[in-house]
Coordinates of N, CA and C in Angstrom, one line a residue:
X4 N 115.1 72.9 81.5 CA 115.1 71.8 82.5 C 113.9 71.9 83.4
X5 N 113.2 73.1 83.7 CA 112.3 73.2 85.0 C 111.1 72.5 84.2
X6 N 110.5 72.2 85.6 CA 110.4 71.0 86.5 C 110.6 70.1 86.1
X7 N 112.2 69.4 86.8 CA 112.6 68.6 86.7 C 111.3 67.3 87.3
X8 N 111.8 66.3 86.5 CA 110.4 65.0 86.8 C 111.6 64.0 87.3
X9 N 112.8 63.6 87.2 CA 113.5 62.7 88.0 C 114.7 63.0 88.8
X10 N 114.8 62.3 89.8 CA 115.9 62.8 90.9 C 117.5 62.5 90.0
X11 N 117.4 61.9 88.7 CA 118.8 61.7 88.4 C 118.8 63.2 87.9
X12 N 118.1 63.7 86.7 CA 118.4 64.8 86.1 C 119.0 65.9 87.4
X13 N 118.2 66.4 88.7 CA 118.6 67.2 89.5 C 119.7 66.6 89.4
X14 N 120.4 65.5 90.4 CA 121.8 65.0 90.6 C 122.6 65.5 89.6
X15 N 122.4 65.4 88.2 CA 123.4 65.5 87.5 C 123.4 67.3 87.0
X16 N 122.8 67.9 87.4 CA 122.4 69.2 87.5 C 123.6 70.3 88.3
X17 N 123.8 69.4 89.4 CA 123.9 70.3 91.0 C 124.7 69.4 91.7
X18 N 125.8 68.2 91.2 CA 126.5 68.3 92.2 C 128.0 68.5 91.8
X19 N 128.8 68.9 93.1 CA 130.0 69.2 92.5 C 131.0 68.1 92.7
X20 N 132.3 67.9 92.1 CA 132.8 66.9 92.5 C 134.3 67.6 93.0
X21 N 134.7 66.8 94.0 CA 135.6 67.7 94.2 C 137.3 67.2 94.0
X22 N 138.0 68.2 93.7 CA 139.6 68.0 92.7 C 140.5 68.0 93.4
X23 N 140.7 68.2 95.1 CA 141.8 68.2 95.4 C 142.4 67.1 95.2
X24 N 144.0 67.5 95.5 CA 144.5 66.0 95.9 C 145.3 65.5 94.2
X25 N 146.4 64.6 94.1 CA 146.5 64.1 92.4 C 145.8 63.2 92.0
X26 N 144.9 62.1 92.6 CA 144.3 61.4 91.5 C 143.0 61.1 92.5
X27 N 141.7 61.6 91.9 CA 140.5 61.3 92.8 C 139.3 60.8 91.8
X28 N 138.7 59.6 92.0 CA 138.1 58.9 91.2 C 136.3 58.8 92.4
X29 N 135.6 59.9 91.1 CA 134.3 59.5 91.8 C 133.1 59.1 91.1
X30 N 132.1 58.5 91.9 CA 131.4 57.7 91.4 C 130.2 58.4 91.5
X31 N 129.4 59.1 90.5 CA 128.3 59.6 90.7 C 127.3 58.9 90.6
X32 N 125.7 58.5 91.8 CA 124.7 57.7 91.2 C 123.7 58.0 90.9
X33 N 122.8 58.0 90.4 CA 121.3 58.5 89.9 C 120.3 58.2 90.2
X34 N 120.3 57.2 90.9 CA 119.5 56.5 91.0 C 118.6 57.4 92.2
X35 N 117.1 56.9 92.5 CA 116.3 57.9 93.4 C 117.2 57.8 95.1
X36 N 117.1 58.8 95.6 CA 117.2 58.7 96.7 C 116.6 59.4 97.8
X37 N 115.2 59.3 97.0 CA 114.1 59.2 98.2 C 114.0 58.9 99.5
X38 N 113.8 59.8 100.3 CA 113.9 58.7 101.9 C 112.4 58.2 102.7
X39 N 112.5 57.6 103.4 CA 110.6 57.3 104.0 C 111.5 57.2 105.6
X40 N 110.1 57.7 106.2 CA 110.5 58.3 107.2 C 111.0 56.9 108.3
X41 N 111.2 55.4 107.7 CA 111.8 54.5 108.9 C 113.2 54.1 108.4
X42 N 113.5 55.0 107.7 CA 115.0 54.8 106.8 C 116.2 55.6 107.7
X43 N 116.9 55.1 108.0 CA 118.1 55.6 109.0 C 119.2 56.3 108.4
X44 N 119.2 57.6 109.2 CA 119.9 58.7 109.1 C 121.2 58.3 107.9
X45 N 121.3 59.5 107.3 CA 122.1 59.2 106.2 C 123.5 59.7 107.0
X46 N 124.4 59.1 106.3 CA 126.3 58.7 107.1 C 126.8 60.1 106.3
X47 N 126.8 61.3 107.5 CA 127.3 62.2 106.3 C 129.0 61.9 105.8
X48 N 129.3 62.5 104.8 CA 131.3 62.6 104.2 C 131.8 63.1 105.4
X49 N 132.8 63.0 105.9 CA 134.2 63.7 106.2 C 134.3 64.7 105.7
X50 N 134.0 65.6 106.3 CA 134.8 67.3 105.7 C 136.3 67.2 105.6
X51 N 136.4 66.9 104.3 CA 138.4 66.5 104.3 C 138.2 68.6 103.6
X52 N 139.4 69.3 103.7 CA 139.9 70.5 103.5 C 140.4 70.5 102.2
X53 N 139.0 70.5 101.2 CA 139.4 70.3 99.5 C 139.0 71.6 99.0
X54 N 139.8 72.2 98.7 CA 139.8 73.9 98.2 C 139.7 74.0 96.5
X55 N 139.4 73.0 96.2 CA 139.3 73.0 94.4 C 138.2 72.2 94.0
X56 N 136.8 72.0 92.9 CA 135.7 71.9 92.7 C 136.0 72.1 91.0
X57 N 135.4 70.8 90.5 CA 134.9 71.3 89.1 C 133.1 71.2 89.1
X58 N 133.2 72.4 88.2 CA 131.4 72.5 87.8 C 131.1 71.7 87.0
X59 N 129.9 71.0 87.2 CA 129.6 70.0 86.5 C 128.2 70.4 85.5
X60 N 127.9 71.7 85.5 CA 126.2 71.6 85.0 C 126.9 73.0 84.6
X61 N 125.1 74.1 83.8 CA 125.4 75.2 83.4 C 124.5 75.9 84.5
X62 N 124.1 75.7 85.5 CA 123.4 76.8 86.7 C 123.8 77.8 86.7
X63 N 125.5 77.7 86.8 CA 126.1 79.3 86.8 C 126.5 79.6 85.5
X64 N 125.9 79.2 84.3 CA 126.8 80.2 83.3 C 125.7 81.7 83.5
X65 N 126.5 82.6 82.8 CA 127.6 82.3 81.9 C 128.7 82.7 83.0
X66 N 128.7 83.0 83.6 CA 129.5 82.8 84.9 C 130.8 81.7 85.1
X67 N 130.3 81.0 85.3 CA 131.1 79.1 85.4 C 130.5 78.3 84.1
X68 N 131.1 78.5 83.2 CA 130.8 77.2 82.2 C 130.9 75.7 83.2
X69 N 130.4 74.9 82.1 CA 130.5 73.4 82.6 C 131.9 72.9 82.5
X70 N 132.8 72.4 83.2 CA 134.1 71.9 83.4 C 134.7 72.8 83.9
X71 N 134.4 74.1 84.6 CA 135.4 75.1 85.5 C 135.9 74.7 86.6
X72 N 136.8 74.8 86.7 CA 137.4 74.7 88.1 C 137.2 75.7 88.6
X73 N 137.0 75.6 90.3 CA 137.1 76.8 91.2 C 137.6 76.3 91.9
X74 N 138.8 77.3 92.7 CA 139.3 77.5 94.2 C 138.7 78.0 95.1
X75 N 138.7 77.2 96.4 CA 137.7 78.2 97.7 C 138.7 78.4 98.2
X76 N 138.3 79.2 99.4 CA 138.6 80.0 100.4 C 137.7 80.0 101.9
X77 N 138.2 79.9 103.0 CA 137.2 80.2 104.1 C 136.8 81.5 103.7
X78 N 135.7 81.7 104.9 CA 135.4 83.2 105.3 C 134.0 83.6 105.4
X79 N 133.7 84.8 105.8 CA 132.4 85.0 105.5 C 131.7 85.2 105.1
X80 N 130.6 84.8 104.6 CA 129.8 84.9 103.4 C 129.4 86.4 103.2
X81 N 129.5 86.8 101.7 CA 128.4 88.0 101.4 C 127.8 88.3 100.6
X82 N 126.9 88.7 100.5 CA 125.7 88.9 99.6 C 126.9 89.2 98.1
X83 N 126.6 88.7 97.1 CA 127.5 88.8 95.8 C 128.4 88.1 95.5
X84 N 129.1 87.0 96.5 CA 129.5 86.1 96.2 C 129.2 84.6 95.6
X85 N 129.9 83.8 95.3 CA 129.5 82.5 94.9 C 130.0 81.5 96.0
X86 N 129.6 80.9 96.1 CA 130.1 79.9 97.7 C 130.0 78.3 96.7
X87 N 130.3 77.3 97.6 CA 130.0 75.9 97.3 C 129.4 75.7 99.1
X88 N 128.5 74.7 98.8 CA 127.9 74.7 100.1 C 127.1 72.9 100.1
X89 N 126.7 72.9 101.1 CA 125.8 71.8 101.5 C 124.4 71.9 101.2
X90 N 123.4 71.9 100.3 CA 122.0 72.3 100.6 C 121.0 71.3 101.4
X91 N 120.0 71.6 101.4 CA 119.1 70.7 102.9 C 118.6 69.2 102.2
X92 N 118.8 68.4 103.2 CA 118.3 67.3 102.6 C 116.8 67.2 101.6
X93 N 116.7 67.0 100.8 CA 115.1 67.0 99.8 C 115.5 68.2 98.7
X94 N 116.6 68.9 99.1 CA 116.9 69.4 97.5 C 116.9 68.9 96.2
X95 N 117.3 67.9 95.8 CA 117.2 67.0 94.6 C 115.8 66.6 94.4
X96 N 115.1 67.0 95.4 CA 113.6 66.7 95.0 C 112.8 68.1 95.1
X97 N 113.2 69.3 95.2 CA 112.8 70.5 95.3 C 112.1 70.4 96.2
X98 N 112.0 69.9 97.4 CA 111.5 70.1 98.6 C 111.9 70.7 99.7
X99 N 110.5 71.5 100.1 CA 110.6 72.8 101.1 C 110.0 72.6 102.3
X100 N 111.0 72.9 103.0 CA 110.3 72.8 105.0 C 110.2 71.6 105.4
X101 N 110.1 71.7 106.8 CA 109.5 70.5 107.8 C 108.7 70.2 107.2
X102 N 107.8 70.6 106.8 CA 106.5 69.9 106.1 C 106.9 69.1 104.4
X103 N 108.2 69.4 104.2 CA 108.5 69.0 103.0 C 107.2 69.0 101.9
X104 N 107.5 70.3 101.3 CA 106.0 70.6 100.5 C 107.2 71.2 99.1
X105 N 106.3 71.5 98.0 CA 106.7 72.0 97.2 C 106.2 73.7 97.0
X106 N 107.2 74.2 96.7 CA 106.6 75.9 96.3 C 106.0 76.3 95.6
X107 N 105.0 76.7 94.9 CA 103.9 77.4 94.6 C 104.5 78.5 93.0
X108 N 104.7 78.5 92.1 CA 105.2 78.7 91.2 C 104.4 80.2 91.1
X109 N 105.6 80.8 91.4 CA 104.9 82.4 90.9 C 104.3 83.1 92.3
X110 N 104.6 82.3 93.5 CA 103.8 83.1 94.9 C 105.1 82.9 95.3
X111 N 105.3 82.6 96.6 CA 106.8 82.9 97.1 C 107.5 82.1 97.1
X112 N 108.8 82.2 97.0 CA 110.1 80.9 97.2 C 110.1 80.6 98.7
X113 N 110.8 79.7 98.5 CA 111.3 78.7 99.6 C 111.6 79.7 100.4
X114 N 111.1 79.9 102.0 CA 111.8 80.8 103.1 C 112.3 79.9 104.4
X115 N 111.7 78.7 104.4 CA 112.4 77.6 105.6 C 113.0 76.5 104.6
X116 N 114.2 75.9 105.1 CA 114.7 74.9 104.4 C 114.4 73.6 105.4
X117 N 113.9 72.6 105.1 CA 114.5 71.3 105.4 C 115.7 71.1 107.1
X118 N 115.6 71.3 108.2 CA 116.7 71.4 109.1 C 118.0 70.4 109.2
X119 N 118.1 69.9 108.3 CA 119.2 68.5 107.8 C 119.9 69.0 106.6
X120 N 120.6 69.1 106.9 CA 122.3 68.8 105.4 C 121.7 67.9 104.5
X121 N 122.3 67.9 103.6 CA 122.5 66.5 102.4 C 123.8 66.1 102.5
X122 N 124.1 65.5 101.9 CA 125.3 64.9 101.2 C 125.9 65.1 100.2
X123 N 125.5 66.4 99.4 CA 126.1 66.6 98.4 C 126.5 68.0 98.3
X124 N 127.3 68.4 97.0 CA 127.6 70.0 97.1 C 127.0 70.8 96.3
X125 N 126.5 72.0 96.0 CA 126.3 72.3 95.3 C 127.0 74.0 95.0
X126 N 126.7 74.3 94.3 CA 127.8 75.9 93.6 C 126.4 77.2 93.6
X127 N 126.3 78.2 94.3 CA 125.6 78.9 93.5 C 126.0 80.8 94.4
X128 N 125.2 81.6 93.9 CA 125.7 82.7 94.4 C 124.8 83.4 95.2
X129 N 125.3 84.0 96.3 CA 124.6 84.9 97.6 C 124.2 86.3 97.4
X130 N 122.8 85.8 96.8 CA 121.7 86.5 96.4 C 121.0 87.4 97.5
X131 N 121.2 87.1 99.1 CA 120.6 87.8 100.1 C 120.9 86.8 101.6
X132 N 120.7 87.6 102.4 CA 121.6 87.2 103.5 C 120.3 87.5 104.8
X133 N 121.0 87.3 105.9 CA 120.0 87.5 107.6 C 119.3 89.1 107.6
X134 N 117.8 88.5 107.4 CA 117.3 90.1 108.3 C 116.4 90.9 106.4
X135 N 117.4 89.8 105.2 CA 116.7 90.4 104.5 C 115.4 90.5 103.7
X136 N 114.5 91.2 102.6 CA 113.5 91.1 102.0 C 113.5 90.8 100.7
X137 N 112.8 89.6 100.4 CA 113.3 89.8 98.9 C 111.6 88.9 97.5
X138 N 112.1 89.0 96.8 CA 111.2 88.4 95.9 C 112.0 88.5 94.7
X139 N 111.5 87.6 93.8 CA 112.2 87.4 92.1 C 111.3 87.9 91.2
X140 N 111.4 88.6 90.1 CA 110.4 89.1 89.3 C 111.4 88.6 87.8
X141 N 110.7 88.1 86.8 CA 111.6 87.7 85.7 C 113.3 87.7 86.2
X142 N 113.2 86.5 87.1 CA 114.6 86.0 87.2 C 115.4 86.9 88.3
X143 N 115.3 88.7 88.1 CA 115.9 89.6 88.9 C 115.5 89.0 90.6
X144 N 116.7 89.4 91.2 CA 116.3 89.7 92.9 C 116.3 90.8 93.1
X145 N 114.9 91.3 94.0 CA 114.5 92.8 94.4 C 114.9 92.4 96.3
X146 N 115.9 93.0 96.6 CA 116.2 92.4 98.0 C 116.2 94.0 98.5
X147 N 115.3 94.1 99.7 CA 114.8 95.4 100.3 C 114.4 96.1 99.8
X148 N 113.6 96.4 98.5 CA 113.1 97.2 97.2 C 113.9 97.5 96.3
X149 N 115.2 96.8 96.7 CA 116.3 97.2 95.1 C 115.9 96.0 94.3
X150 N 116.7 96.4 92.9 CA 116.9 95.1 92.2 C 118.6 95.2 92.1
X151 N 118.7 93.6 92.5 CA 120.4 93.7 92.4 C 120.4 94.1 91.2
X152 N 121.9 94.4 91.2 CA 123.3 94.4 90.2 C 123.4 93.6 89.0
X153 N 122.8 93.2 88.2 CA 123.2 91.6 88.3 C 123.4 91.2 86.7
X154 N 124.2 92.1 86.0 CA 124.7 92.4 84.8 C 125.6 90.5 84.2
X155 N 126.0 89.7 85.4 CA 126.1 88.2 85.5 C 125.4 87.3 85.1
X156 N 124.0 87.5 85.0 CA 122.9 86.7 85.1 C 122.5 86.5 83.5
X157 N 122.0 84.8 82.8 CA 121.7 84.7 81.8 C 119.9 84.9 82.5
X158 N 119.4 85.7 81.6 CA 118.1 86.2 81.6 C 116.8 85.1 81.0
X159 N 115.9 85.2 82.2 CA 115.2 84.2 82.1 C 113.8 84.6 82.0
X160 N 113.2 85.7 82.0 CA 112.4 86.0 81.5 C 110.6 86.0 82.1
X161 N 109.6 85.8 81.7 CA 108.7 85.7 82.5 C 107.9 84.1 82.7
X162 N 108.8 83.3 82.3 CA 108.8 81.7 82.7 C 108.5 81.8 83.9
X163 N 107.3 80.6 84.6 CA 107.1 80.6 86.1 C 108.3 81.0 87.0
X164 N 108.6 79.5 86.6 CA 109.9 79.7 87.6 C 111.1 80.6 88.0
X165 N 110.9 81.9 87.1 CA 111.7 82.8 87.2 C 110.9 83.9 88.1
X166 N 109.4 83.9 88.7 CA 108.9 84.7 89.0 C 108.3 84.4 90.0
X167 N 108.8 84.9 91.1 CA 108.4 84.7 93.0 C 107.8 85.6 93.7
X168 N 106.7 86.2 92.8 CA 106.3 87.7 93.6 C 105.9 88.1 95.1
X169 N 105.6 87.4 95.6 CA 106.0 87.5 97.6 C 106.8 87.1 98.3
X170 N 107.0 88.6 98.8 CA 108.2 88.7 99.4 C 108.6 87.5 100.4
X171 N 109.2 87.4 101.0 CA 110.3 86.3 102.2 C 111.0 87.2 102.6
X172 N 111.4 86.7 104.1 CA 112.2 87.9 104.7 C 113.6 86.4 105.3
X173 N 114.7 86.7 105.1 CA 115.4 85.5 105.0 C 115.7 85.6 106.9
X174 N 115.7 84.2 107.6 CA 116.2 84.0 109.0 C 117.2 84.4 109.1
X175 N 117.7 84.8 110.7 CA 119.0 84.9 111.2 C 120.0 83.5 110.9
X176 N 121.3 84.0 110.6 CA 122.2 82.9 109.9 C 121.9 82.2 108.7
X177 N 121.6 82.7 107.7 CA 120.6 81.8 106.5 C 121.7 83.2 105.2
X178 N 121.2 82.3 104.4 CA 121.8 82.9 103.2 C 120.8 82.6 102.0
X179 N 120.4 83.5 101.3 CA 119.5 82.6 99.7 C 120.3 82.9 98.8
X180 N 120.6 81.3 98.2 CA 121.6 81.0 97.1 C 120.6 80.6 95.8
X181 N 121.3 81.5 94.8 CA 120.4 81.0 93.2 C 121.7 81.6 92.3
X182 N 121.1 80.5 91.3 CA 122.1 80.4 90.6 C 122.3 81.6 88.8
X183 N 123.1 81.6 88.1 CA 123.4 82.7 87.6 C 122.8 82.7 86.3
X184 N 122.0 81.3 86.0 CA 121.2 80.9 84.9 C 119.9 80.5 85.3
X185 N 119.3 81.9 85.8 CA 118.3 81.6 86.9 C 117.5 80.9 86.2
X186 N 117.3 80.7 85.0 CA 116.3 79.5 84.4 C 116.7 78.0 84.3
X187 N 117.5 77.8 84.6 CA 118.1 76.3 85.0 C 118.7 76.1 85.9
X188 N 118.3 76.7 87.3 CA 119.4 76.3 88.1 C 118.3 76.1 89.6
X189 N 118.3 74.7 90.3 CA 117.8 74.2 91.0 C 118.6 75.1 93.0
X190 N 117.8 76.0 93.5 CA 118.3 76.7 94.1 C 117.2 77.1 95.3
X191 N 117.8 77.8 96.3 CA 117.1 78.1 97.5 C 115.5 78.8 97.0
X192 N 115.0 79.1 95.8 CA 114.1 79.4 95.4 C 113.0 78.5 95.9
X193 N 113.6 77.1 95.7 CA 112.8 75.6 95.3 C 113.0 74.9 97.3
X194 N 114.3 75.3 97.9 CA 114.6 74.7 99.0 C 115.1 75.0 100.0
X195 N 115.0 76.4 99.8 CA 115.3 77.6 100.8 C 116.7 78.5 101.0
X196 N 116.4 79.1 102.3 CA 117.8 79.4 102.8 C 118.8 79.0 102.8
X197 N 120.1 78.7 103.2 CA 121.3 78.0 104.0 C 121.9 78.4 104.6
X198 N 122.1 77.8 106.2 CA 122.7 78.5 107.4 C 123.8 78.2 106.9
X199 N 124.6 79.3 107.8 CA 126.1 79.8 107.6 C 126.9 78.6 107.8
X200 N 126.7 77.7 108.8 CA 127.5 76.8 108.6 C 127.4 75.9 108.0
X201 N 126.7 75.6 106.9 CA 126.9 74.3 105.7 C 127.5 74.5 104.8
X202 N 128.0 76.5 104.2 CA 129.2 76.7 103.4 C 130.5 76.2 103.7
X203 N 130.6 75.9 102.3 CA 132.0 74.7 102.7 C 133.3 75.8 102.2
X204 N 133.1 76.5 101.4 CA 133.6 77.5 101.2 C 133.4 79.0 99.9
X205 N 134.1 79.7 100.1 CA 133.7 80.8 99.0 C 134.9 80.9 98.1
X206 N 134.1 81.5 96.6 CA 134.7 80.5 95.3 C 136.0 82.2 95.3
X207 N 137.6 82.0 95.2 CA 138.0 83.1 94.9 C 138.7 83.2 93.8
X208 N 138.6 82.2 93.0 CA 139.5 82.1 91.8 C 138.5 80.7 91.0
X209 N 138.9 81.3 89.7 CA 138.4 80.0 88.5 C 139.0 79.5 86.9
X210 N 138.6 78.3 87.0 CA 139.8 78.2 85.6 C 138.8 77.7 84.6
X211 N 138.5 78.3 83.7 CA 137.7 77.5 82.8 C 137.8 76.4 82.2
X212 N 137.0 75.7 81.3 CA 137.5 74.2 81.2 C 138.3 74.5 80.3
X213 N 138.8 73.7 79.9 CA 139.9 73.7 79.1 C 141.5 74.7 78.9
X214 N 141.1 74.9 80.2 CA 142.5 76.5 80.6 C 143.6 75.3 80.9
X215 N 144.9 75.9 81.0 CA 146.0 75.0 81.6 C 146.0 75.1 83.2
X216 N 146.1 74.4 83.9 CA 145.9 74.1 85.2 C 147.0 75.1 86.0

């Protein structure tokens, strides 16, 4: 997938749709949704209290195949979890910072995001948290000179975009979310952090596709 060249492929990449409720009909669009700076603030959703999410992409295999369900949960985020969250407006276009720039393939990932929400959801897991250090080397995260744990991870090898050799030290209330197929998966690498409050929730149960409900 990397580098994605149109804003539908991200979209259909990274958003989640969500399941509560018995019968929910949604409409996903593709089309660009570029913004220019005399275009008026986008109407965010209703945070309706929807605790069920199917995956729609393979970001997190082998982890979450495509058609899994997940259940959330409040609480507070930690480093090793999987969350569903809000990411910063210009995600779908892999854009980084106030300055809305793109990152530098192979020097450091995204360390400021965007200061605005989006409107959409996306799934991925809490790779490093406030206060931390970190960098990507073939796909691994080295957070305060360790390398995680990360026996989860489909291995991506020494592809650019799997390799962020300077460090970032992540902000107070910020979280870096990447996903479990670090080679396909559009993530705080490309768009930064995410403060604590745009997690919509953390994933504590999952049904794979085709499981009985």
């Amino acid at each position: 997938m990397r580098w994605v060249s149109t804003t539908a492929t991200v979209l259909a990449g990274a958003l989640l749709v969500g399941c509560a409720g018995k019968s929910v009909t949604v409409t996903v669009t593709t089309q660009s949704i570029a913004r220019s700076p005399t275009r008026p603030p986008v109407k965010r959703p209703t945070r309706l209290p929807v605790n069920e999410y199917r995956v729609p992409s393979g970001s997190m295999e082998p982890t979450l195949g495509i058609g899994s369900h997940v259940t959330l949960q409040p609480g507070s985020p930690k480093v090793g979890e999987i969350a569903v969250f809000y990411p910063p407006e210009g995600a779908e276009e892999q854009v980084c910072g106030p300055q809305r720039h793109t990152v530098v393939l192979g020097a450091a990932a995204c360390s400021v995001p965007i200061p605005t929400e989006s409107d959409v959801n996306f799934i991925k897991r809490i790779v490093a948290g406030p206060g931390d250090e970190i960098y990507v080397k073939e796909g691994h995260v080295y957070r305060n000179g360790l390398r995680e744990q990360d026996s989860y991870i489909k291995e991506c090898g020494p592809v650019p975009e799997c390799n962020f050799l300077t460090p970032i030290k992540i902000s107070a209330g910020h979280w870096f979310m990447m996903g479990d197929n670090r080679g396909e998966s559009d993530d705080s690498r490309f768009y930064g952090p995410i403060p604590t409050s745009w997690i919509v929730g953390i994933v504590r149960g999952a049904t794979p596709q085709g499981s009985s409900e």
